[in-house]
């Protein structure tokens, strides 16, 4: 699976959100695409990164 730059940015923002850091706006279309890939999920609190999303970020060459 290849993520677009905007999807990757959204995934990084979701990881930062989970870590308790403030994040920029998360594009809904990108978040929905991440959900389809199993990398994010929608909850009452908004979009959240999944374990698969965290693993995908850790697998990147820069480990982000």
Coordinates of C-alpha atoms in Angstrom, one line a residue, residues 2-3 6-7 10 14-17 19-23 26-27 29-30 34 36 41 50 55-57 61-63:
X2 CA 1.4 3.4 -0.9
X3 CA 0.1 6.4 1.0
X6 CA -1.3 14.1 2.6
X7 CA -2.3 10.7 3.9
X10 CA -2.5 12.7 8.5
X14 CA -2.8 11.0 14.4
X15 CA 0.3 9.5 16.0
X16 CA 1.1 12.9 17.5
X17 CA -2.5 13.3 18.7
X19 CA 1.0 11.0 22.1
X20 CA -0.9 14.0 23.5
X21 CA 0.7 16.6 21.3
X22 CA -1.3 19.3 19.6
X23 CA -1.9 18.6 15.9
X26 CA -6.7 16.3 9.9
X27 CA -8.2 16.1 6.4
X29 CA -10.8 12.5 3.1
X30 CA -7.3 11.4 4.2
X34 CA -6.5 5.6 6.3
X36 CA -10.1 1.9 4.7
X41 CA -10.4 4.4 13.2
X50 CA -4.6 2.0 15.1
X55 CA 3.4 -0.2 12.8
X56 CA 3.2 1.4 9.3
X57 CA 4.9 4.5 10.6
X61 CA 12.8 4.4 6.6
X62 CA 12.9 7.4 8.9
X63 CA 10.9 5.6 11.5

